[in-house]
Coordinates of C-alpha atoms in Angstrom, one line a residue:
M1 CA 84.4 148.0 110.9
Q2 CA 83.7 147.1 107.3
Q3 CA 86.2 144.2 107.5
H4 CA 84.6 142.9 110.7
T5 CA 81.2 143.0 109.0
S6 CA 82.3 141.1 105.9
R7 CA 83.9 138.4 108.0
R8 CA 80.6 137.9 109.8
Q9 CA 78.8 137.7 106.5
V10 CA 81.2 135.1 105.2
I11 CA 80.9 133.0 108.3
A12 CA 77.1 133.2 108.3
A13 CA 77.0 132.2 104.6
A14 CA 79.3 129.3 105.1
A15 CA 77.3 128.0 108.1
G16 CA 74.0 128.4 106.3
A17 CA 75.2 126.6 103.2
A18 CA 76.8 123.9 105.3
A19 CA 73.6 123.3 107.2
A20 CA 71.7 122.8 103.9
I21 CA 73.9 119.8 102.9
G22 CA 74.5 118.4 106.4
V23 CA 78.1 119.6 107.0
P24 CA 78.5 120.7 110.7
A25 CA 78.4 124.5 110.8
T26 CA 81.4 124.6 113.1
A27 CA 83.5 122.8 110.5
A28 CA 82.3 125.0 107.7
A29 CA 83.1 128.2 109.6
A30 CA 86.3 127.1 111.1
P31 CA 89.5 128.5 109.6
S32 CA 91.7 126.0 107.9
T33 CA 95.1 125.4 109.4
T34 CA 96.7 125.0 105.9
T35 CA 98.6 127.7 104.1
A36 CA 98.7 128.0 100.3
P37 CA 101.9 129.2 98.6
T38 CA 103.1 132.6 97.3
A39 CA 100.5 135.4 97.4
A40 CA 97.8 133.1 98.8
S41 CA 99.8 132.4 101.9
A42 CA 98.9 135.9 103.1
A43 CA 95.2 135.3 102.6
T44 CA 93.0 136.6 105.5
A45 CA 90.8 134.3 107.5
A46 CA 87.9 135.8 105.6
D47 CA 89.5 134.6 102.3
R48 CA 89.8 131.1 103.7
R49 CA 86.2 131.0 104.9
S50 CA 85.1 132.3 101.6
A51 CA 86.8 129.3 99.9
R52 CA 85.0 127.0 102.4
A53 CA 81.7 128.7 101.6
R54 CA 82.2 128.3 97.8
A55 CA 83.2 124.7 98.3
V56 CA 80.0 124.1 100.2
R57 CA 77.9 125.7 97.5
T58 CA 79.7 123.5 94.9
V59 CA 79.0 120.3 96.8
R60 CA 75.2 121.2 96.9
R61 CA 75.0 120.9 93.1
M62 CA 77.1 117.7 92.8
S63 CA 75.5 114.2 92.3
L64 CA 76.3 111.5 94.8
R65 CA 78.5 109.7 92.3
E66 CA 80.4 112.9 91.6
K67 CA 81.0 113.4 95.3
V68 CA 82.2 109.8 95.8
G69 CA 84.6 110.3 92.8
Q70 CA 86.3 113.2 94.6
L71 CA 87.5 110.8 97.3
F72 CA 89.7 108.7 95.0
V73 CA 93.2 109.3 93.7
V74 CA 94.0 107.0 90.8
E75 CA 97.0 106.1 88.6
L76 CA 96.8 106.2 84.9
Y77 CA 98.9 104.4 82.3
G78 CA 100.5 106.4 79.5
Q79 CA 102.2 109.6 78.6
A80 CA 99.2 111.4 76.9
A81 CA 95.6 111.9 78.0
D82 CA 94.1 110.5 74.7
T83 CA 96.4 107.6 74.1
E84 CA 95.2 104.0 74.6
H85 CA 97.0 101.7 77.0
A86 CA 96.1 98.1 77.6
R87 CA 96.6 98.4 81.3
N88 CA 94.0 101.2 81.6
R89 CA 91.5 98.8 80.0
E90 CA 92.5 96.0 82.3
L91 CA 92.2 98.1 85.5
Y92 CA 89.3 100.4 84.6
G93 CA 87.5 99.0 81.5
V94 CA 88.4 102.0 79.3
G95 CA 91.5 102.6 77.2
T96 CA 92.7 106.2 77.7
P97 CA 93.6 108.3 80.8
A98 CA 90.9 110.8 79.7
E99 CA 88.3 108.1 79.6
V100 CA 89.3 107.0 83.1
I101 CA 88.7 110.6 84.3
A102 CA 85.3 110.7 82.6
K103 CA 84.3 107.4 84.1
Y104 CA 85.1 108.0 87.7
R105 CA 85.5 111.8 87.9
P106 CA 88.2 111.3 90.6
G107 CA 89.4 114.0 92.9
G108 CA 93.0 113.4 91.9
V109 CA 95.6 111.4 89.9
I110 CA 99.1 110.3 90.8
Y111 CA 102.0 110.1 88.4
F112 CA 104.6 107.3 88.3
D113 CA 107.5 106.6 86.1
A114 CA 108.1 103.4 84.0
R115 CA 109.5 101.5 87.0
R116 CA 106.0 101.0 88.4
G117 CA 104.4 100.8 85.0
P118 CA 102.3 103.9 84.3
D119 CA 105.2 105.7 82.5
N120 CA 103.7 109.2 83.0
V121 CA 106.8 111.3 83.4
R122 CA 109.3 111.3 80.5
E123 CA 110.2 115.0 79.9
P124 CA 108.9 118.4 80.8
R125 CA 106.8 119.2 77.7
Q126 CA 105.2 115.7 77.7
I127 CA 104.3 115.9 81.5
A128 CA 102.8 119.4 81.1
R129 CA 100.8 118.2 78.1
L130 CA 99.5 115.2 80.0
S131 CA 98.6 117.4 83.0
N132 CA 96.7 119.8 80.7
G133 CA 95.0 116.9 78.9
L134 CA 93.8 115.4 82.2
Q135 CA 92.5 118.7 83.5
H136 CA 90.7 119.3 80.2
A137 CA 89.0 115.8 80.6
A138 CA 88.0 116.7 84.2
L139 CA 86.6 120.1 83.4
R140 CA 84.4 118.9 80.5
T141 CA 82.6 116.2 82.6
G142 CA 80.1 116.3 85.4
A143 CA 80.6 119.0 87.9
R144 CA 83.6 120.3 86.0
I145 CA 86.0 120.2 88.9
P146 CA 89.8 120.4 88.3
L147 CA 92.1 117.6 89.4
L148 CA 94.7 117.3 92.1
V149 CA 97.7 116.0 90.2
S150 CA 100.0 114.3 92.7
I151 CA 103.5 112.7 92.7
D152 CA 106.0 111.2 95.1
Q153 CA 109.0 113.4 94.5
E154 CA 110.8 113.3 97.8
G155 CA 114.3 114.1 96.5
G156 CA 117.3 111.7 96.8
S157 CA 117.7 108.5 95.0
V158 CA 115.1 106.2 96.7
V159 CA 111.6 107.7 96.1
Y160 CA 111.5 109.9 93.1
R161 CA 109.5 109.9 89.8
M162 CA 110.9 112.7 87.6
Q163 CA 114.4 112.1 86.5
E164 CA 116.8 114.2 84.4
P165 CA 116.4 116.8 83.0
A166 CA 114.6 117.5 86.3
T167 CA 117.0 118.8 89.0
L168 CA 118.4 116.0 91.2
L169 CA 118.3 116.9 94.9
P170 CA 120.2 115.0 97.7
G171 CA 117.2 113.8 99.8
N172 CA 116.1 114.3 103.4
M173 CA 118.7 112.5 105.4
A174 CA 121.4 114.0 103.3
L175 CA 120.0 117.5 103.9
A176 CA 119.9 116.7 107.6
A177 CA 123.6 116.0 107.5
S178 CA 124.1 119.7 106.6
R179 CA 121.9 120.7 109.6
S180 CA 120.5 123.6 107.5
P181 CA 116.8 124.5 107.4
R182 CA 117.8 126.9 104.7
D183 CA 119.0 124.1 102.5
A184 CA 115.9 122.0 103.2
H185 CA 113.8 125.0 102.3
R186 CA 115.7 125.6 99.0
S187 CA 115.6 121.9 98.0
A188 CA 111.8 121.8 98.5
D189 CA 111.5 125.2 96.7
I190 CA 113.4 123.8 93.6
L191 CA 111.3 120.6 93.7
G192 CA 108.1 122.5 94.0
T193 CA 108.9 125.0 91.3
E194 CA 109.7 122.2 88.8
L195 CA 106.6 120.2 89.7
A196 CA 104.3 123.2 89.4
A197 CA 105.7 124.0 86.0
V198 CA 104.6 120.6 84.6
G199 CA 101.2 120.8 86.2
V200 CA 101.8 118.7 89.4
N201 CA 100.1 120.6 92.2
Q202 CA 100.4 118.1 95.1
N203 CA 103.7 116.6 96.2
Y204 CA 103.4 113.7 98.7
A205 CA 106.4 115.1 100.7
P206 CA 108.1 115.7 103.0
V207 CA 108.6 112.5 105.0
A208 CA 108.0 113.4 108.6
D209 CA 109.0 110.0 110.1
V210 CA 111.8 109.9 112.7
N211 CA 114.1 107.1 111.7
I212 CA 115.4 105.6 115.0
N213 CA 115.6 102.0 113.7
P214 CA 118.7 101.1 111.6
E215 CA 116.9 98.0 110.4
N216 CA 114.0 100.1 108.9
P217 CA 113.6 98.7 105.4
V218 CA 111.2 101.4 104.0
I219 CA 112.1 104.8 105.5
G220 CA 115.8 105.1 106.2
V221 CA 117.3 108.0 104.2
R222 CA 113.8 109.2 103.3
S223 CA 113.7 110.5 106.9
F224 CA 115.5 113.6 108.1
G225 CA 117.1 111.5 110.8
S226 CA 116.7 110.2 114.3
D227 CA 116.4 113.5 116.3
P228 CA 112.8 114.6 116.6
Q229 CA 113.7 118.3 116.9
L230 CA 115.9 118.2 113.8
C231 CA 113.2 116.4 111.9
A232 CA 110.6 118.9 113.1
D233 CA 112.7 121.9 112.0
L234 CA 113.5 120.5 108.6
V235 CA 110.0 119.3 107.9
S236 CA 108.8 122.8 108.7
A237 CA 111.4 124.3 106.4
A238 CA 110.4 121.9 103.6
V239 CA 106.7 122.7 103.9
R240 CA 107.6 126.4 103.5
G241 CA 109.8 125.5 100.5
Y242 CA 107.1 123.5 98.7
H243 CA 104.7 126.3 99.2
R244 CA 107.1 128.9 97.9
G245 CA 107.7 126.6 94.9
G246 CA 103.9 126.5 94.2
V247 CA 102.8 123.0 95.2
A248 CA 100.8 121.6 98.1
S249 CA 102.8 119.7 100.7
A250 CA 102.0 116.4 102.5
A251 CA 103.6 115.2 105.7
K252 CA 103.8 111.4 105.9
H253 CA 103.4 108.7 107.3
F254 CA 101.2 109.6 110.3
P255 CA 101.5 108.9 113.2
G256 CA 105.2 107.9 112.4
H257 CA 106.8 105.0 110.5
G258 CA 110.4 105.5 111.8
D259 CA 110.7 102.6 114.2
T260 CA 109.9 99.4 112.3
D261 CA 111.7 96.6 110.7
V262 CA 108.8 95.6 108.4
D263 CA 108.0 97.2 105.1
S264 CA 104.4 98.3 104.9
H265 CA 104.4 97.7 101.2
S266 CA 104.5 94.0 101.9
G267 CA 103.4 93.5 105.5
L268 CA 101.8 95.3 108.5
P269 CA 104.4 96.8 110.8
E270 CA 103.8 97.4 114.5
I271 CA 105.0 100.5 116.4
T272 CA 105.4 99.5 120.1
H273 CA 106.1 103.0 121.4
T274 CA 104.2 104.2 124.5
R275 CA 102.0 107.3 124.2
G276 CA 104.8 109.2 125.9
E277 CA 107.4 108.0 123.4
L278 CA 105.1 108.8 120.5
D279 CA 104.7 112.4 121.9
R280 CA 108.5 112.7 122.3
I281 CA 109.7 110.9 119.2
D282 CA 107.1 110.5 116.4
L283 CA 104.6 113.3 116.7
P284 CA 106.8 116.5 116.9
P285 CA 107.5 116.7 113.1
F286 CA 103.8 116.3 112.4
R287 CA 102.9 119.0 115.0
A288 CA 105.5 121.3 113.3
A289 CA 104.1 120.6 109.9
I290 CA 100.6 121.5 111.1
R291 CA 101.9 124.7 112.7
R292 CA 103.6 125.6 109.4
G293 CA 100.4 125.1 107.4
V294 CA 101.0 121.7 105.8
D295 CA 98.2 121.1 103.2
T296 CA 97.9 117.3 103.5
I297 CA 98.8 114.5 105.9
M298 CA 99.2 111.0 104.7
T299 CA 98.4 108.1 107.0
A300 CA 100.5 105.0 107.5
H301 CA 99.6 101.3 107.3
I302 CA 101.0 100.6 110.7
V303 CA 99.6 99.2 114.0
V304 CA 100.1 101.4 117.0
P305 CA 98.5 99.8 120.1
A306 CA 99.2 102.7 122.4
L307 CA 96.9 104.8 120.2
D308 CA 94.4 102.1 119.3
P309 CA 94.3 98.9 121.3
S310 CA 92.0 97.3 118.6
R311 CA 95.2 96.9 116.6
V312 CA 93.7 98.1 113.3
P313 CA 96.2 99.9 110.9
A314 CA 96.4 103.6 111.5
T315 CA 94.8 104.3 108.1
M316 CA 91.7 102.4 109.3
S317 CA 91.7 103.7 112.9
H318 CA 89.1 106.3 113.9
A319 CA 91.0 106.8 117.1
I320 CA 94.2 107.8 115.3
V321 CA 92.8 109.6 112.2
T322 CA 89.8 111.4 113.7
G323 CA 90.6 111.3 117.5
L324 CA 94.3 112.2 117.4
L325 CA 95.0 113.9 114.1
R326 CA 91.7 115.8 113.7
G327 CA 90.8 116.3 117.3
E328 CA 93.9 116.5 119.5
L329 CA 96.3 117.9 116.9
G330 CA 93.7 120.1 115.3
F331 CA 94.5 119.4 111.7
D332 CA 91.8 120.6 109.3
G333 CA 93.5 120.0 106.0
L334 CA 93.3 117.0 103.7
I335 CA 94.0 113.5 105.2
V336 CA 94.9 111.0 102.5
T337 CA 95.7 107.3 102.8
D338 CA 99.0 105.8 101.9
A339 CA 98.5 103.6 98.8
L340 CA 95.7 101.1 99.5
D341 CA 97.2 98.5 97.3
M342 CA 100.1 98.1 99.7
G343 CA 100.4 94.9 101.8
G344 CA 99.8 96.8 105.0
A345 CA 96.3 97.6 103.8
T346 CA 95.4 94.5 101.7
E347 CA 96.6 91.9 104.2
D348 CA 93.4 92.1 106.2
Y349 CA 91.1 94.3 104.2
P350 CA 89.7 93.2 100.8
P351 CA 89.1 95.8 98.0
D352 CA 85.5 96.4 99.0
V353 CA 86.4 96.9 102.7
A354 CA 89.6 98.9 102.8
P355 CA 88.3 102.1 101.2
V356 CA 85.1 102.1 103.4
R357 CA 87.1 101.5 106.6
A358 CA 89.6 104.2 105.8
F359 CA 86.9 106.7 105.0
Q360 CA 85.0 105.8 108.2
A361 CA 88.2 106.4 110.1
G362 CA 88.3 109.9 108.9
C363 CA 90.5 109.9 105.7
D364 CA 89.3 112.3 103.0
Q365 CA 91.0 110.8 100.0
L366 CA 91.7 107.2 99.1
V367 CA 94.9 106.7 97.2
L368 CA 95.4 103.8 94.7
A369 CA 92.5 101.7 95.8
P370 CA 92.8 98.2 94.2
E371 CA 90.0 97.1 92.0
M372 CA 88.6 100.5 91.4
D373 CA 85.1 99.5 90.3
T374 CA 84.8 97.4 93.5
A375 CA 86.1 100.2 95.7
F376 CA 84.0 102.9 94.1
D377 CA 80.8 100.8 94.4
A378 CA 81.6 99.9 98.0
V379 CA 81.9 103.5 99.1
L380 CA 78.8 104.5 97.1
S381 CA 76.8 101.6 98.6
A382 CA 77.9 102.5 102.1
V383 CA 76.6 106.1 101.7
R384 CA 73.3 104.8 100.2
S385 CA 72.9 102.3 103.0
G386 CA 73.7 104.9 105.7
A387 CA 76.8 103.1 106.8
I388 CA 78.5 106.4 105.8
A389 CA 76.4 109.4 106.6
E390 CA 76.0 111.8 103.6
S391 CA 77.0 114.6 105.9
R392 CA 80.3 112.8 106.5
L393 CA 80.8 112.4 102.8
N394 CA 80.0 116.1 102.2
A395 CA 82.5 117.2 104.9
S396 CA 85.4 115.4 103.1
V397 CA 84.3 116.7 99.6
V398 CA 84.2 120.2 101.0
R399 CA 87.8 119.8 102.2
V400 CA 88.9 118.5 98.8
L401 CA 87.2 121.3 96.9
E402 CA 88.4 124.0 99.4
H403 CA 91.9 122.7 98.9
K404 CA 91.6 123.0 95.1
L405 CA 90.1 126.5 95.4
R406 CA 92.9 127.7 97.6
R407 CA 95.5 126.1 95.2
G408 CA 93.9 128.3 92.5
L409 CA 93.0 125.3 90.4
F410 CA 89.5 126.5 89.4
P411 CA 90.7 129.7 87.6
H412 CA 94.1 128.3 86.6
P413 CA 94.0 124.6 85.9
Y414 CA 96.5 124.6 83.0
V415 CA 100.2 125.2 82.6
S416 CA 102.4 126.5 79.9
E417 CA 104.4 123.7 78.1
R418 CA 107.0 126.3 77.0
R419 CA 107.4 127.5 80.6
A420 CA 107.8 123.9 81.8
M421 CA 110.7 123.4 79.4
R422 CA 112.4 126.6 80.6
T423 CA 111.9 125.8 84.3
V424 CA 112.7 122.1 84.8
G425 CA 116.4 121.6 85.3
R426 CA 117.2 125.3 84.8
R427 CA 120.9 126.2 85.4
R428 CA 120.3 128.0 88.7
H429 CA 118.5 125.0 90.1
R430 CA 121.4 122.7 89.1
R431 CA 123.9 125.1 90.5
D432 CA 122.1 125.3 93.8
A433 CA 121.6 121.5 93.9
R434 CA 125.3 121.0 93.6
A435 CA 126.1 123.3 96.5
L436 CA 123.4 121.7 98.6
T437 CA 124.7 118.2 97.8
E438 CA 128.3 119.1 98.6
R439 CA 127.3 120.2 102.1
T440 CA 125.9 116.8 102.9
V441 CA 128.9 114.4 102.4
T442 CA 129.9 113.0 105.7
L443 CA 133.4 111.6 106.5
V444 CA 132.7 109.1 109.2
R445 CA 136.1 107.4 109.5
N446 CA 139.6 108.4 108.2
E447 CA 142.3 106.4 109.9
D448 CA 145.9 107.6 109.4
G449 CA 144.9 110.3 107.0
A450 CA 143.8 107.9 104.3
L451 CA 141.9 110.8 102.7
P452 CA 142.2 113.0 100.8
L453 CA 144.0 111.3 98.0
S454 CA 146.9 113.3 96.5
G455 CA 147.1 114.3 92.9
A456 CA 149.8 111.7 92.2
A457 CA 149.3 109.4 89.3
R458 CA 147.5 106.2 90.3
G459 CA 145.1 103.5 89.2
V460 CA 141.8 103.3 91.1
L461 CA 139.5 100.3 91.2
V462 CA 135.9 101.4 91.6
T463 CA 133.8 98.4 92.7
G464 CA 130.8 97.4 94.7
W465 CA 127.1 98.1 94.4
G466 CA 125.2 99.4 91.3
P467 CA 126.3 99.5 87.7
E468 CA 125.3 103.1 87.2
P469 CA 126.8 104.5 90.5
V470 CA 130.1 102.5 89.9
G471 CA 130.3 103.7 86.4
T472 CA 129.5 107.3 87.2
L473 CA 132.2 107.5 89.9
A474 CA 134.8 105.7 87.8
D475 CA 134.2 108.1 84.9
A476 CA 134.6 111.1 87.3
I477 CA 137.9 109.8 88.7
A478 CA 139.2 108.9 85.2
G479 CA 138.5 112.5 84.1
R480 CA 141.2 113.7 86.6
P481 CA 144.7 114.3 85.4
G482 CA 147.0 111.4 86.1
Q483 CA 144.1 109.1 87.3
S484 CA 142.9 106.0 85.7
A485 CA 139.9 104.0 86.9
T486 CA 138.6 100.5 86.4
R487 CA 134.9 99.8 87.1
L488 CA 133.9 96.4 88.4
E489 CA 130.3 96.2 89.6
T490 CA 129.6 93.2 92.0
G491 CA 125.9 93.4 92.7
A492 CA 123.8 93.7 95.8
V493 CA 124.8 90.2 97.0
P494 CA 128.3 89.7 95.5
S495 CA 129.0 86.0 95.0
E496 CA 132.2 84.3 96.1
A497 CA 133.5 84.4 92.5
K498 CA 132.7 88.1 92.2
R499 CA 134.4 88.9 95.5
A500 CA 137.5 87.0 94.4
E501 CA 137.5 88.8 91.0
A502 CA 137.3 92.2 92.8
A503 CA 140.1 91.2 95.3
A504 CA 142.4 90.1 92.4
A505 CA 141.7 93.4 90.6
A506 CA 142.5 95.4 93.7
R507 CA 146.0 93.9 93.9
S508 CA 146.8 95.6 90.5
H509 CA 145.5 99.0 91.5
D510 CA 146.9 101.7 93.9
V511 CA 143.6 102.3 95.8
T512 CA 140.1 100.7 95.9
V513 CA 136.9 102.6 96.3
V514 CA 134.0 100.3 97.1
L515 CA 130.4 101.4 97.1
T516 CA 128.0 99.8 99.5
N517 CA 124.2 99.7 99.8
A518 CA 123.2 97.1 102.3
A519 CA 119.6 98.2 102.0
A520 CA 119.6 96.8 98.4
A521 CA 120.5 93.3 99.6
G522 CA 117.1 92.6 101.1
S523 CA 116.8 89.9 103.9
E524 CA 120.5 89.0 103.4
G525 CA 121.2 92.4 105.1
G526 CA 124.4 93.2 103.3
A527 CA 126.5 90.4 104.7
A528 CA 128.0 89.6 101.3
Q529 CA 128.9 93.2 100.7
A530 CA 130.6 93.3 104.1
K531 CA 132.6 90.2 103.0
L532 CA 133.6 92.0 99.8
V533 CA 134.9 95.0 101.8
E534 CA 137.0 92.7 104.1
E535 CA 138.4 90.7 101.2
L536 CA 139.4 93.9 99.4
R537 CA 141.2 95.0 102.6
A538 CA 142.9 91.7 102.8
A539 CA 144.2 92.2 99.2
G540 CA 146.6 94.8 100.7
T541 CA 145.4 97.9 98.7
P542 CA 144.1 101.0 100.6
V543 CA 140.3 100.8 100.7
V544 CA 137.8 103.6 100.9
A545 CA 134.2 102.5 101.5
V546 CA 131.3 104.8 100.4
A547 CA 127.8 104.1 101.7
V548 CA 125.5 105.4 99.0
R549 CA 122.2 104.9 100.8
N550 CA 121.9 104.3 104.5
P551 CA 124.9 105.4 106.6
Y552 CA 124.7 102.3 108.8
D553 CA 126.7 100.0 106.5
I554 CA 129.9 100.5 108.4
R555 CA 128.4 98.4 111.3
R556 CA 129.4 95.3 109.2
F557 CA 133.0 96.5 108.5
P558 CA 133.9 98.9 111.3
D559 CA 137.7 98.6 110.7
V560 CA 137.6 100.0 107.1
P561 CA 140.3 102.7 107.0
A562 CA 138.1 105.4 105.3
Y563 CA 134.3 105.6 105.2
L564 CA 132.1 108.3 103.5
A565 CA 128.3 108.5 103.7
T566 CA 126.4 110.2 100.9
Y567 CA 122.8 109.1 101.7
S568 CA 122.2 109.0 98.0
Y569 CA 123.5 107.3 94.8
G570 CA 122.4 110.0 92.5
A571 CA 124.9 111.5 90.0
P572 CA 125.3 114.8 92.0
S573 CA 126.2 112.8 95.2
L574 CA 128.7 110.8 93.3
A575 CA 130.3 113.9 91.8
A576 CA 130.6 115.2 95.4
V577 CA 132.3 111.9 96.4
D578 CA 134.8 112.4 93.7
R579 CA 135.6 115.9 94.9
A580 CA 135.8 114.7 98.5
L581 CA 138.1 111.8 97.7
Y582 CA 140.7 114.3 96.3
G583 CA 140.2 117.1 98.8
D584 CA 138.5 119.5 96.4
L585 CA 135.7 119.3 98.8
N586 CA 136.2 119.3 102.6
P587 CA 133.5 117.0 104.0
S588 CA 131.3 119.0 106.4
G589 CA 128.3 116.7 106.9
K590 CA 127.3 115.5 110.4
L591 CA 125.6 112.2 111.0
P592 CA 121.8 112.7 111.4
V593 CA 121.6 109.3 113.1
A594 CA 123.7 107.4 115.5
I595 CA 125.4 104.3 114.1
P596 CA 125.1 101.4 116.7
A597 CA 127.4 98.4 116.9
L598 CA 126.0 95.4 114.9
D599 CA 126.4 92.9 117.8
D600 CA 125.3 95.4 120.5
P601 CA 122.7 97.9 119.4
S602 CA 123.0 99.7 122.8
A603 CA 126.6 100.6 122.0
E604 CA 127.4 103.4 119.5
L605 CA 130.1 103.1 117.0
F606 CA 129.6 106.7 115.9
P607 CA 127.3 109.1 117.8
Y608 CA 124.6 111.4 116.3
G609 CA 126.4 114.5 115.1
H610 CA 129.7 112.8 114.3
G611 CA 131.6 114.0 111.3
L612 CA 135.2 114.5 110.4
G613 CA 136.9 117.0 108.1
Y614 CA 140.3 117.5 106.5
G615 CA 143.0 119.7 108.1
G616 CA 141.8 119.2 111.6
R617 CA 138.3 120.5 110.9
G618 CA 135.2 118.5 111.5

């Protein structure tokens, strides 16, 4: 009876406080569908409502500018909170990351490595110190609200930010090749544990898109594959894994980015699925994530006419964000935009329009809005003018604050630098990552027993795409007794001269291993890499092709004697290739996608689930 009474009191308190600031009482009293990690995952409904009530009370004492600030997730340049960087001044008018926090009081930040420019993530102690410095800056200004510190650390070799000594994991499609929810859970657990140790509390993962289009230029191996049920199972397992590791999870890119041949970073893709197809193909992984308690869902910059005939991008669509995701699917966690500086958002929406439209559609947080001063002022003006009701603003800020409360950020915003150094890349993580990776290697073709190679002395030419992958594999082979290896990298679009050089080199070796990555060839589509493979075959030396990203490359050279798919060009995947080539590892992966014929997409070269092994297994 006492428990029942306390729950009623919490609900009443939440509803009363919500009414005072204009948040609908039903939203304030409703239990969240998200689940926080570790001990918090067992929180009672009363605990969740208590967090909502405290969030509502906090919003009551915030200024309008402070509330608008909580909607934004910004990038910051530099490796320390108090270090000047010219790019911060160019973008925000202030020099240090701490000054950016003080100026805008954003709800969150997002880390990038030097490839994009911010250069936030070098090594564990530095990242932890940056996180602590940013939290200190947030907690000494305004309403003193801790930050969501976010990152895109999906695993694999396509979308990642933290590099070694962080543990390198094989990525989603690779994990799907093992068909193991346990492996997907463990991978996310390792990623989450290492992120949490350095003060990152929100990972924008897992990808929930179902990749049914071999020409997809932006998702591909970031997806768990082409089967909706497999994707749903592994997305669910990954959400649990991130929670166990101690970070919030984010399913993306809603309502599904898997069937497109346009990259939303540079253009605006259109998904032509019917509503029935969306329900069968695209939505199951998101439904599974919601059932599992995913904290956040990220929208996609895609047009989906079956869901919104007005043809606005999903990020800007009230019908998709509020009608489908909030209403029909019942998601009550955070909804965040994909980066608003991507072409899919900027193509038709200038910097003063995109953030307002996305917020009006129902998004809670606006990620990487270009021209931050313009974006901030546009949202602020929209609230002041009534174009955005203050009750609508309050509802999103309550969700942001409740999320932070349930993540434990208010009492525990800081991390231990010493613990970060002990945790990131720890031996157990690396050992488990190796085992996970070895279960993903897929032997797609092996004519006349071309593989495994015997231990007889031989010279091996390692050629094809990528200086680092070619070098890594060549070094591994050369480290074997009796094996010598020559490296000859030919580029993403090998020229006629490079192809001739590689063919000549093949004639003086006993076997050739060629790495392919047609996705790296851009609009050329890997045609020159395919010519390289065929010219190497014509040289008369046995050829083994290894697709180190998308498994579809064999469509362009279907007669290659032996073909392995790794779904990743990271060092652990290449180590697994070395072991598979020589039979130390019996490939056990199964294709998570079907591989169609190049000239007839309706015909399958290799079906979903195909995978060979040695010794009659597979």
